PDB file of C-alpha atoms and ligand atoms in Angstrom:
ATOM      1  CA  MET L   1      -9.778   8.953 -14.655  1.00  0.00           C
ATOM      2  CA  SER L   2     -11.305   6.915 -17.421  1.00  0.00           C
ATOM      3  CA  LYS L   3     -13.725   3.632 -16.535  1.00  0.00           C
ATOM      4  CA  ILE L   4     -12.349   0.677 -17.357  1.00  0.00           C
ATOM      5  CA  ALA L   5     -12.899  -2.756 -15.854  1.00  0.00           C
ATOM      6  CA  VAL L   6     -11.040  -5.947 -16.290  1.00  0.00           C
ATOM      7  CA  ILE L   7     -12.532  -9.125 -15.202  1.00  0.00           C
ATOM      8  CA  PHE L   8     -10.552 -12.328 -14.721  1.00  0.00           C
ATOM      9  CA  GLY L   9     -12.846 -15.254 -15.260  1.00  0.00           C
ATOM     10  CA  SER L  10     -15.688 -14.322 -17.568  1.00  0.00           C
ATOM     11  CA  GLY L  11     -17.934 -17.601 -16.836  1.00  0.00           C
ATOM     12  CA  ALA L  12     -21.651 -17.546 -17.429  1.00  0.00           C
ATOM     13  CA  ARG L  13     -22.698 -16.666 -14.114  1.00  0.00           C
ATOM     14  CA  ILE L  14     -20.693 -14.081 -11.952  1.00  0.00           C
ATOM     15  CA  GLY L  15     -18.068 -13.061 -14.974  1.00  0.00           C
ATOM     16  CA  GLN L  16     -20.512 -12.404 -17.485  1.00  0.00           C
ATOM     17  CA  ALA L  17     -23.135 -10.753 -14.998  1.00  0.00           C
ATOM     18  CA  SER L  18     -20.328  -8.293 -14.127  1.00  0.00           C
ATOM     19  CA  ALA L  19     -19.134  -7.608 -17.681  1.00  0.00           C
ATOM     20  CA  LYS L  20     -22.886  -6.490 -18.536  1.00  0.00           C
ATOM     21  CA  LYS L  21     -23.141  -4.577 -15.304  1.00  0.00           C
ATOM     22  CA  PHE L  22     -20.039  -2.334 -15.744  1.00  0.00           C
ATOM     23  CA  LEU L  23     -20.777  -1.973 -19.665  1.00  0.00           C
ATOM     24  CA  SER L  24     -24.151  -0.480 -18.867  1.00  0.00           C
ATOM     25  CA  ALA L  25     -22.410   1.537 -16.218  1.00  0.00           C
ATOM     26  CA  GLY L  26     -20.300   3.277 -18.950  1.00  0.00           C
ATOM     27  CA  TYR L  27     -17.389   1.267 -18.433  1.00  0.00           C
ATOM     28  CA  LYS L  28     -14.957  -0.181 -21.170  1.00  0.00           C
ATOM     29  CA  VAL L  29     -14.564  -3.903 -20.252  1.00  0.00           C
ATOM     30  CA  ALA L  30     -11.930  -6.628 -20.650  1.00  0.00           C
ATOM     31  CA  THR L  31     -12.619 -10.164 -19.854  1.00  0.00           C
ATOM     32  CA  VAL L  32     -10.252 -12.678 -19.510  1.00  0.00           C
ATOM     33  CA  SER L  33     -10.290 -16.665 -19.481  1.00  0.00           C
ATOM     34  CA  ARG L  34      -8.661 -19.444 -21.324  1.00  0.00           C
ATOM     35  CA  THR L  35     -11.488 -19.658 -24.127  1.00  0.00           C
ATOM     36  CA  PRO L  36     -11.240 -17.315 -26.879  1.00  0.00           C
ATOM     37  CA  GLN L  37     -14.429 -15.076 -27.212  1.00  0.00           C
ATOM     38  CA  THR L  38     -15.542 -13.123 -30.180  1.00  0.00           C
ATOM     39  CA  THR L  39     -17.549  -9.694 -28.887  1.00  0.00           C
ATOM     40  CA  SER L  40     -19.396  -7.288 -30.851  1.00  0.00           C
ATOM     41  CA  ASP L  41     -19.406  -4.381 -28.704  1.00  0.00           C
ATOM     42  CA  ASP L  42     -16.428  -1.645 -29.101  1.00  0.00           C
ATOM     43  CA  ASP L  43     -16.449  -1.251 -25.301  1.00  0.00           C
ATOM     44  CA  LEU L  44     -16.142  -4.956 -25.020  1.00  0.00           C
ATOM     45  CA  VAL L  45     -12.755  -7.213 -25.255  1.00  0.00           C
ATOM     46  CA  HIS L  46     -12.032 -10.695 -24.689  1.00  0.00           C
ATOM     47  CA  LEU L  47      -8.460 -11.463 -23.750  1.00  0.00           C
ATOM     48  CA  THR L  48      -6.829 -15.069 -23.468  1.00  0.00           C
ATOM     49  CA  ALA L  49      -4.721 -16.119 -20.900  1.00  0.00           C
ATOM     50  CA  ASP L  50      -4.175 -19.091 -18.283  1.00  0.00           C
ATOM     51  CA  LEU L  51      -4.037 -17.680 -14.841  1.00  0.00           C
ATOM     52  CA  GLN L  52      -2.306 -20.749 -13.633  1.00  0.00           C
ATOM     53  CA  ASP L  53       1.006 -19.017 -14.943  1.00  0.00           C
ATOM     54  CA  PRO L  54       1.063 -15.747 -13.064  1.00  0.00           C
ATOM     55  CA  SER L  55       3.277 -14.384 -15.804  1.00  0.00           C
ATOM     56  CA  THR L  56       0.281 -14.080 -17.954  1.00  0.00           C
ATOM     57  CA  ILE L  57      -0.852 -10.869 -15.874  1.00  0.00           C
ATOM     58  CA  GLU L  58       1.201  -8.156 -16.966  1.00  0.00           C
ATOM     59  CA  PRO L  59       0.597  -8.716 -20.382  1.00  0.00           C
ATOM     60  CA  ILE L  60      -2.993  -8.641 -20.047  1.00  0.00           C
ATOM     61  CA  PHE L  61      -2.590  -5.238 -18.409  1.00  0.00           C
ATOM     62  CA  ASP L  62      -0.216  -4.147 -20.892  1.00  0.00           C
ATOM     63  CA  GLN L  63      -2.860  -4.929 -23.630  1.00  0.00           C
ATOM     64  CA  VAL L  64      -5.649  -3.347 -22.034  1.00  0.00           C
ATOM     65  CA  GLN L  65      -3.765  -0.058 -20.969  1.00  0.00           C
ATOM     66  CA  GLN L  66      -2.654   0.138 -24.885  1.00  0.00           C
ATOM     67  CA  ARG L  67      -5.931  -0.170 -25.915  1.00  0.00           C
ATOM     68  CA  TRP L  68      -8.058   1.997 -23.355  1.00  0.00           C
ATOM     69  CA  GLY L  69      -5.757   3.206 -20.437  1.00  0.00           C
ATOM     70  CA  ALA L  70      -4.959   1.833 -16.979  1.00  0.00           C
ATOM     71  CA  PRO L  71      -7.999   0.176 -15.437  1.00  0.00           C
ATOM     72  CA  SER L  72      -9.922   1.531 -12.451  1.00  0.00           C
ATOM     73  CA  VAL L  73     -11.682  -1.576 -11.706  1.00  0.00           C
ATOM     74  CA  VAL L  74     -10.414  -5.347 -11.569  1.00  0.00           C
ATOM     75  CA  VAL L  75     -12.574  -8.114 -10.743  1.00  0.00           C
ATOM     76  CA  TYR L  76     -10.661 -11.631  -9.957  1.00  0.00           C
ATOM     77  CA  ASN L  77     -12.945 -14.262 -10.604  1.00  0.00           C
ATOM     78  CA  ALA L  78     -11.253 -17.007 -11.953  1.00  0.00           C
ATOM     79  CA  TYR L  79     -10.294 -19.997  -9.640  1.00  0.00           C
ATOM     80  CA  GLY L  80      -8.855 -23.291  -9.894  1.00  0.00           C
ATOM     81  CA  MET L  81      -9.735 -26.538  -8.034  1.00  0.00           C
ATOM     82  CA  TYR L  82      -8.187 -30.283  -7.687  1.00  0.00           C
ATOM     83  CA  PRO L  83     -10.333 -32.794  -6.293  1.00  0.00           C
ATOM     84  CA  THR L  84      -8.640 -34.627  -3.577  1.00  0.00           C
ATOM     85  CA  GLY L  85     -11.800 -36.654  -2.198  1.00  0.00           C
ATOM     86  CA  GLY L  86     -11.174 -37.743   1.238  1.00  0.00           C
ATOM     87  CA  ASN L  87      -7.308 -37.326   1.618  1.00  0.00           C
ATOM     88  CA  PRO L  88      -6.355 -33.706   1.638  1.00  0.00           C
ATOM     89  CA  LEU L  89      -2.772 -34.163   0.987  1.00  0.00           C
ATOM     90  CA  SER L  90      -3.546 -36.308  -2.119  1.00  0.00           C
ATOM     91  CA  ALA L  91      -2.970 -33.558  -4.561  1.00  0.00           C
ATOM     92  CA  PRO L  92       0.043 -33.792  -6.482  1.00  0.00           C
ATOM     93  CA  ILE L  93       2.512 -30.995  -5.983  1.00  0.00           C
ATOM     94  CA  ASN L  94       1.978 -29.759  -9.692  1.00  0.00           C
ATOM     95  CA  GLU L  95      -1.549 -29.653  -9.323  1.00  0.00           C
ATOM     96  CA  PHE L  96      -1.407 -28.022  -5.794  1.00  0.00           C
ATOM     97  CA  THR L  97       0.870 -25.070  -7.412  1.00  0.00           C
ATOM     98  CA  LYS L  98      -1.099 -24.679 -10.492  1.00  0.00           C
ATOM     99  CA  THR L  99      -4.147 -24.187  -8.268  1.00  0.00           C
ATOM    100  CA  LEU L 100      -2.434 -21.990  -5.928  1.00  0.00           C
ATOM    101  CA  SER L 101      -1.432 -19.916  -8.884  1.00  0.00           C
ATOM    102  CA  ALA L 102      -4.835 -19.499 -10.258  1.00  0.00           C
ATOM    103  CA  ASN L 103      -6.545 -18.732  -6.754  1.00  0.00           C
ATOM    104  CA  THR L 104      -3.858 -16.651  -5.265  1.00  0.00           C
ATOM    105  CA  ILE L 105      -0.591 -15.735  -7.074  1.00  0.00           C
ATOM    106  CA  SER L 106      -1.942 -14.378 -10.286  1.00  0.00           C
ATOM    107  CA  ALA L 107      -4.720 -12.785  -8.277  1.00  0.00           C
ATOM    108  CA  TYR L 108      -1.782 -10.982  -6.227  1.00  0.00           C
ATOM    109  CA  ALA L 109      -0.084 -10.336  -9.418  1.00  0.00           C
ATOM    110  CA  ALA L 110      -3.438  -8.730 -10.857  1.00  0.00           C
ATOM    111  CA  ALA L 111      -3.973  -6.681  -7.651  1.00  0.00           C
ATOM    112  CA  SER L 112      -0.203  -5.614  -7.743  1.00  0.00           C
ATOM    113  CA  ALA L 113      -0.148  -4.604 -11.295  1.00  0.00           C
ATOM    114  CA  SER L 114      -3.317  -2.610 -11.164  1.00  0.00           C
ATOM    115  CA  TYR L 115      -2.140  -0.706  -8.186  1.00  0.00           C
ATOM    116  CA  LYS L 116       0.984   0.221 -10.098  1.00  0.00           C
ATOM    117  CA  ARG L 117      -0.770   1.332 -13.083  1.00  0.00           C
ATOM    118  CA  ASN L 118      -3.769   3.233 -11.230  1.00  0.00           C
ATOM    119  CA  ASN L 119      -3.220   4.291  -7.244  1.00  0.00           C
ATOM    120  CA  GLN L 120      -6.992   4.442  -7.496  1.00  0.00           C
ATOM    121  CA  VAL L 121      -8.111   1.140  -8.519  1.00  0.00           C
ATOM    122  CA  ALA L 122     -11.102  -0.669  -6.845  1.00  0.00           C
ATOM    123  CA  PHE L 123      -9.964  -4.559  -6.938  1.00  0.00           C
ATOM    124  CA  PHE L 124     -12.603  -7.460  -6.086  1.00  0.00           C
ATOM    125  CA  TYR L 125     -11.800 -10.900  -5.364  1.00  0.00           C
ATOM    126  CA  THR L 126     -14.685 -13.468  -5.525  1.00  0.00           C
ATOM    127  CA  GLY L 127     -14.261 -15.708  -2.528  1.00  0.00           C
ATOM    128  CA  ASN L 128     -16.163 -17.838  -0.713  1.00  0.00           C
ATOM    129  CA  ALA L 129     -16.626 -19.031   2.901  1.00  0.00           C
ATOM    130  CA  LEU L 130     -13.352 -21.242   2.817  1.00  0.00           C
ATOM    131  CA  ASN L 131     -11.252 -18.385   4.317  1.00  0.00           C
ATOM    132  CA  THR L 132     -13.086 -19.369   7.572  1.00  0.00           C
ATOM    133  CA  THR L 133     -14.269 -22.921   7.155  1.00  0.00           C
ATOM    134  CA  VAL L 134     -12.313 -26.223   6.354  1.00  0.00           C
ATOM    135  CA  MET L 135     -13.870 -28.562   4.055  1.00  0.00           C
ATOM    136  CA  PRO L 136     -11.392 -31.312   3.560  1.00  0.00           C
ATOM    137  CA  THR L 137     -12.499 -32.249  -0.011  1.00  0.00           C
ATOM    138  CA  LEU L 138     -11.926 -28.834  -1.260  1.00  0.00           C
ATOM    139  CA  VAL L 139      -8.523 -28.086   0.218  1.00  0.00           C
ATOM    140  CA  THR L 140      -6.767 -26.920  -3.036  1.00  0.00           C
ATOM    141  CA  LEU L 141      -9.505 -24.056  -3.364  1.00  0.00           C
ATOM    142  CA  GLY L 142      -9.451 -23.298   0.348  1.00  0.00           C
ATOM    143  CA  VAL L 143      -6.015 -22.860   0.561  1.00  0.00           C
ATOM    144  CA  GLY L 144      -5.908 -20.314  -2.188  1.00  0.00           C
ATOM    145  CA  LYS L 145      -8.984 -18.541  -1.044  1.00  0.00           C
ATOM    146  CA  THR L 146      -7.472 -18.261   2.402  1.00  0.00           C
ATOM    147  CA  ALA L 147      -4.347 -17.019   1.288  1.00  0.00           C
ATOM    148  CA  SER L 148      -6.177 -14.156  -0.969  1.00  0.00           C
ATOM    149  CA  ALA L 149      -8.214 -12.944   2.134  1.00  0.00           C
ATOM    150  CA  HIS L 150      -5.232 -12.674   3.993  1.00  0.00           C
ATOM    151  CA  TRP L 151      -3.194 -10.395   1.519  1.00  0.00           C
ATOM    152  CA  ILE L 152      -6.619  -8.671   0.662  1.00  0.00           C
ATOM    153  CA  GLU L 153      -7.044  -7.638   4.266  1.00  0.00           C
ATOM    154  CA  ALA L 154      -3.245  -6.370   4.405  1.00  0.00           C
ATOM    155  CA  ALA L 155      -3.755  -4.473   1.271  1.00  0.00           C
ATOM    156  CA  ALA L 156      -7.082  -2.817   2.600  1.00  0.00           C
ATOM    157  CA  LYS L 157      -5.400  -1.883   6.008  1.00  0.00           C
ATOM    158  CA  SER L 158      -2.174  -0.356   4.562  1.00  0.00           C
ATOM    159  CA  GLU L 159      -2.867   3.379   4.592  1.00  0.00           C
ATOM    160  CA  GLN L 160      -0.212   3.825   1.967  1.00  0.00           C
ATOM    161  CA  LEU L 161      -2.238   2.196  -0.702  1.00  0.00           C
ATOM    162  CA  ARG L 162      -5.189   4.418  -0.418  1.00  0.00           C
ATOM    163  CA  PRO L 163      -7.155   5.712  -2.260  1.00  0.00           C
ATOM    164  CA  ALA L 164      -6.892   1.958  -3.980  1.00  0.00           C
ATOM    165  CA  ARG L 165      -9.451  -0.369  -2.442  1.00  0.00           C
ATOM    166  CA  PHE L 166      -9.395  -4.137  -1.852  1.00  0.00           C
ATOM    167  CA  TYR L 167     -12.259  -6.681  -1.367  1.00  0.00           C
ATOM    168  CA  TYR L 168     -12.779 -10.468  -0.656  1.00  0.00           C
ATOM    169  CA  ILE L 169     -16.421 -10.964  -1.808  1.00  0.00           C
ATOM    170  CA  ASP L 170     -18.088 -14.012   0.089  1.00  0.00           C
ATOM    171  CA  GLN L 171     -21.959 -14.756  -1.079  1.00  0.00           C
ATOM    172  CA  ARG L 172     -24.031 -16.734   1.241  1.00  0.00           C
ATOM    173  CA  ASN L 173     -27.390 -18.384   0.791  1.00  0.00           C
ATOM    174  CA  GLN L 174     -30.241 -16.762   2.869  1.00  0.00           C
ATOM    175  CA  ALA L 175     -29.551 -19.337   5.657  1.00  0.00           C
ATOM    176  CA  GLY L 176     -26.196 -17.857   5.828  1.00  0.00           C
ATOM    177  CA  ALA L 177     -24.447 -20.998   4.518  1.00  0.00           C
ATOM    178  CA  PRO L 178     -21.971 -21.000   1.463  1.00  0.00           C
ATOM    179  CA  ALA L 179     -23.514 -20.109  -1.689  1.00  0.00           C
ATOM    180  CA  GLY L 180     -22.467 -23.026  -3.643  1.00  0.00           C
ATOM    181  CA  ASN L 181     -24.019 -23.710  -6.782  1.00  0.00           C
ATOM    182  CA  ALA L 182     -26.757 -21.138  -5.932  1.00  0.00           C
ATOM    183  CA  VAL L 183     -24.198 -18.297  -6.716  1.00  0.00           C
ATOM    184  CA  ASN L 184     -25.932 -15.247  -7.795  1.00  0.00           C
ATOM    185  CA  GLY L 185     -24.006 -13.354 -10.704  1.00  0.00           C
ATOM    186  CA  GLU L 186     -26.168 -10.651 -10.588  1.00  0.00           C
ATOM    187  CA  ALA L 187     -25.885  -9.725  -6.989  1.00  0.00           C
ATOM    188  CA  HIS L 188     -22.359  -9.969  -7.278  1.00  0.00           C
ATOM    189  CA  ALA L 189     -22.293  -7.373 -10.208  1.00  0.00           C
ATOM    190  CA  ASP L 190     -24.398  -5.138  -8.359  1.00  0.00           C
ATOM    191  CA  LEU L 191     -22.185  -5.374  -5.423  1.00  0.00           C
ATOM    192  CA  PHE L 192     -18.907  -4.667  -7.241  1.00  0.00           C
ATOM    193  CA  LEU L 193     -20.368  -2.049  -8.835  1.00  0.00           C
ATOM    194  CA  LYS L 194     -21.627  -0.251  -5.849  1.00  0.00           C
ATOM    195  CA  LEU L 195     -18.489  -0.751  -3.982  1.00  0.00           C
ATOM    196  CA  ALA L 196     -16.451   0.253  -6.859  1.00  0.00           C
ATOM    197  CA  GLU L 197     -18.143   3.784  -6.742  1.00  0.00           C
ATOM    198  CA  GLN L 198     -17.591   3.970  -3.046  1.00  0.00           C
ATOM    199  CA  LYS L 199     -14.308   6.013  -2.649  1.00  0.00           C
ATOM    200  CA  GLU L 200     -13.526   4.994   0.786  1.00  0.00           C
ATOM    201  CA  GLN L 201     -12.095   1.265   1.781  1.00  0.00           C
ATOM    202  CA  GLY L 202     -14.607  -0.369   3.816  1.00  0.00           C
ATOM    203  CA  GLU L 203     -14.561  -3.694   5.598  1.00  0.00           C
ATOM    204  CA  PRO L 204     -12.403  -5.758   3.174  1.00  0.00           C
ATOM    205  CA  ILE L 205     -13.980  -9.123   3.947  1.00  0.00           C
ATOM    206  CA  VAL L 206     -17.587  -8.983   2.735  1.00  0.00           C
ATOM    207  CA  VAL L 207     -20.100 -11.596   3.432  1.00  0.00           C
ATOM    208  CA  PHE L 208     -23.436 -10.853   1.869  1.00  0.00           C
ATOM    209  CA  LYS L 209     -26.594 -12.900   1.263  1.00  0.00           C
ATOM    210  CA  ALA L 210     -28.466 -13.205  -1.699  1.00  0.00           C
TER     211      ALA L 210
HETATM  212  N1  NAP A 301     -19.829 -17.786  -2.574  1.00  0.00           N
HETATM  213  C1  NAP A 301     -19.723 -19.087  -3.073  1.00  0.00           C
HETATM  214  O1  NAP A 301     -20.260 -19.748  -2.111  1.00  0.00           O
HETATM  215  C2  NAP A 301     -19.584 -19.174  -4.446  1.00  0.00           C
HETATM  216  C3  NAP A 301     -20.167 -19.965  -5.035  1.00  0.00           C
HETATM  217  C4  NAP A 301     -19.685 -20.344  -6.320  1.00  0.00           C
HETATM  218  C5  NAP A 301     -18.408 -19.631  -6.818  1.00  0.00           C
HETATM  219  N2  NAP A 301     -17.692 -18.838  -6.139  1.00  0.00           N
HETATM  220  C6  NAP A 301     -16.707 -18.071  -6.634  1.00  0.00           C
HETATM  221  O2  NAP A 301     -17.015 -17.467  -7.724  1.00  0.00           O
HETATM  222  C7  NAP A 301     -15.947 -17.511  -8.664  1.00  0.00           C
HETATM  223  C8  NAP A 301     -16.408 -18.000 -10.012  1.00  0.00           C
HETATM  224  O3  NAP A 301     -17.366 -19.171 -10.083  1.00  0.00           O
HETATM  225  P1  NAP A 301     -18.337 -19.497 -11.099  1.00  0.00           P
HETATM  226  O4  NAP A 301     -18.849 -20.835 -10.572  1.00  0.00           O
HETATM  227  O5  NAP A 301     -19.214 -18.537 -11.627  1.00  0.00           O
HETATM  228  O6  NAP A 301     -17.245 -19.868 -12.073  1.00  0.00           O
HETATM  229  P2  NAP A 301     -17.477 -20.200 -13.851  1.00  0.00           P
HETATM  230  O7  NAP A 301     -18.704 -19.838 -14.303  1.00  0.00           O
HETATM  231  O8  NAP A 301     -16.890 -21.600 -13.931  1.00  0.00           O
HETATM  232  O9  NAP A 301     -16.432 -18.956 -14.341  1.00  0.00           O
HETATM  233  C9  NAP A 301     -14.891 -19.093 -14.186  1.00  0.00           C
HETATM  234  C10 NAP A 301     -14.237 -18.860 -15.238  1.00  0.00           C
HETATM  235  O10 NAP A 301     -12.905 -18.571 -14.721  1.00  0.00           O
HETATM  236  C11 NAP A 301     -12.206 -19.032 -16.118  1.00  0.00           C
HETATM  237  N3  NAP A 301     -10.960 -19.515 -15.555  1.00  0.00           N
HETATM  238  C12 NAP A 301     -10.827 -20.726 -14.744  1.00  0.00           C
HETATM  239  N4  NAP A 301      -9.847 -21.207 -14.730  1.00  0.00           N
HETATM  240  C13 NAP A 301      -8.941 -20.324 -15.525  1.00  0.00           C
HETATM  241  C14 NAP A 301      -7.771 -20.254 -15.686  1.00  0.00           C
HETATM  242  N5  NAP A 301      -6.728 -20.880 -15.553  1.00  0.00           N
HETATM  243  N6  NAP A 301      -7.217 -19.081 -16.639  1.00  0.00           N
HETATM  244  C15 NAP A 301      -8.101 -18.246 -17.250  1.00  0.00           C
HETATM  245  N7  NAP A 301      -9.291 -18.666 -16.778  1.00  0.00           N
HETATM  246  C16 NAP A 301      -9.748 -19.516 -16.089  1.00  0.00           C
HETATM  247  C17 NAP A 301     -13.199 -19.894 -16.852  1.00  0.00           C
HETATM  248  O11 NAP A 301     -12.869 -19.687 -18.228  1.00  0.00           O
HETATM  249  P3  NAP A 301     -11.954 -20.980 -18.966  1.00  0.00           P
HETATM  250  O12 NAP A 301     -12.530 -22.139 -18.533  1.00  0.00           O
HETATM  251  O13 NAP A 301     -12.430 -20.635 -20.477  1.00  0.00           O
HETATM  252  O14 NAP A 301     -10.645 -20.270 -18.810  1.00  0.00           O
HETATM  253  C18 NAP A 301     -14.471 -19.137 -16.589  1.00  0.00           C
HETATM  254  O15 NAP A 301     -14.567 -17.995 -17.416  1.00  0.00           O
HETATM  255  C19 NAP A 301     -14.917 -18.369  -7.999  1.00  0.00           C
HETATM  256  O16 NAP A 301     -13.775 -17.581  -7.652  1.00  0.00           O
HETATM  257  C20 NAP A 301     -15.633 -19.266  -7.235  1.00  0.00           C
HETATM  258  O17 NAP A 301     -14.699 -19.583  -6.386  1.00  0.00           O
HETATM  259  C21 NAP A 301     -18.226 -18.455  -4.854  1.00  0.00           C
END
């Protein structure tokens, strides 16, 4: 099976570090975000999509498959958040819908599309502590992380989906608190690659300190 990784959300921290890590491990890598980027490596391509719209997912997998084949690793690192301040019920419904799509529905679509194309895929979702902690100002993000943790655990528990593996990754700081702005891209990239090379499904909710 070819080593092909798709990284949804290619920001300067986790996304870029992960792209570099998988490239250096011999993978062909497609990154995805709304902003066009040029690449100068034959093994790296950047594709544009707005992940607030889940219908963009299948065409991304079509493009990667036509170019290289079915991905063996998928990292879903994009996210959406609408600020609600002190009133967690104040998000306009269209904004709530868009963030839920970016945080959950497109991620689910990516897991589903990748599994259909390669039942050995390793799927990683960049989470945080909001699947177990409620912070009222971050409700739109927290709803999406919580929902994604749920279907990821379900996919990890479902024997009929093996040998595919599904993980929700939650980095904490050394004190065990949410990493927040101290998020460590390199540590995420190392963990994604390590788990990708591990053929057994491990505990799907991975909380690690870095
Ligand atoms: N463990 C923790 O405490 C912790 C801390 C921080 C972050 N995180 C998680 O880590 C992940 C990445 O965070 P980060 O801070 O590294 O983000 P970042 O650097 O801002 O990167 C996010 C990427 O997602 C893309 N993106 C955002 N919305 C998109 C959309 N609608 N469609 C397509 N692409 C989109 C952005 O590119 P464009 O804007 O060009 O589309 C960017 O490439 C998130 O899931 C976040 O929740 C966890």
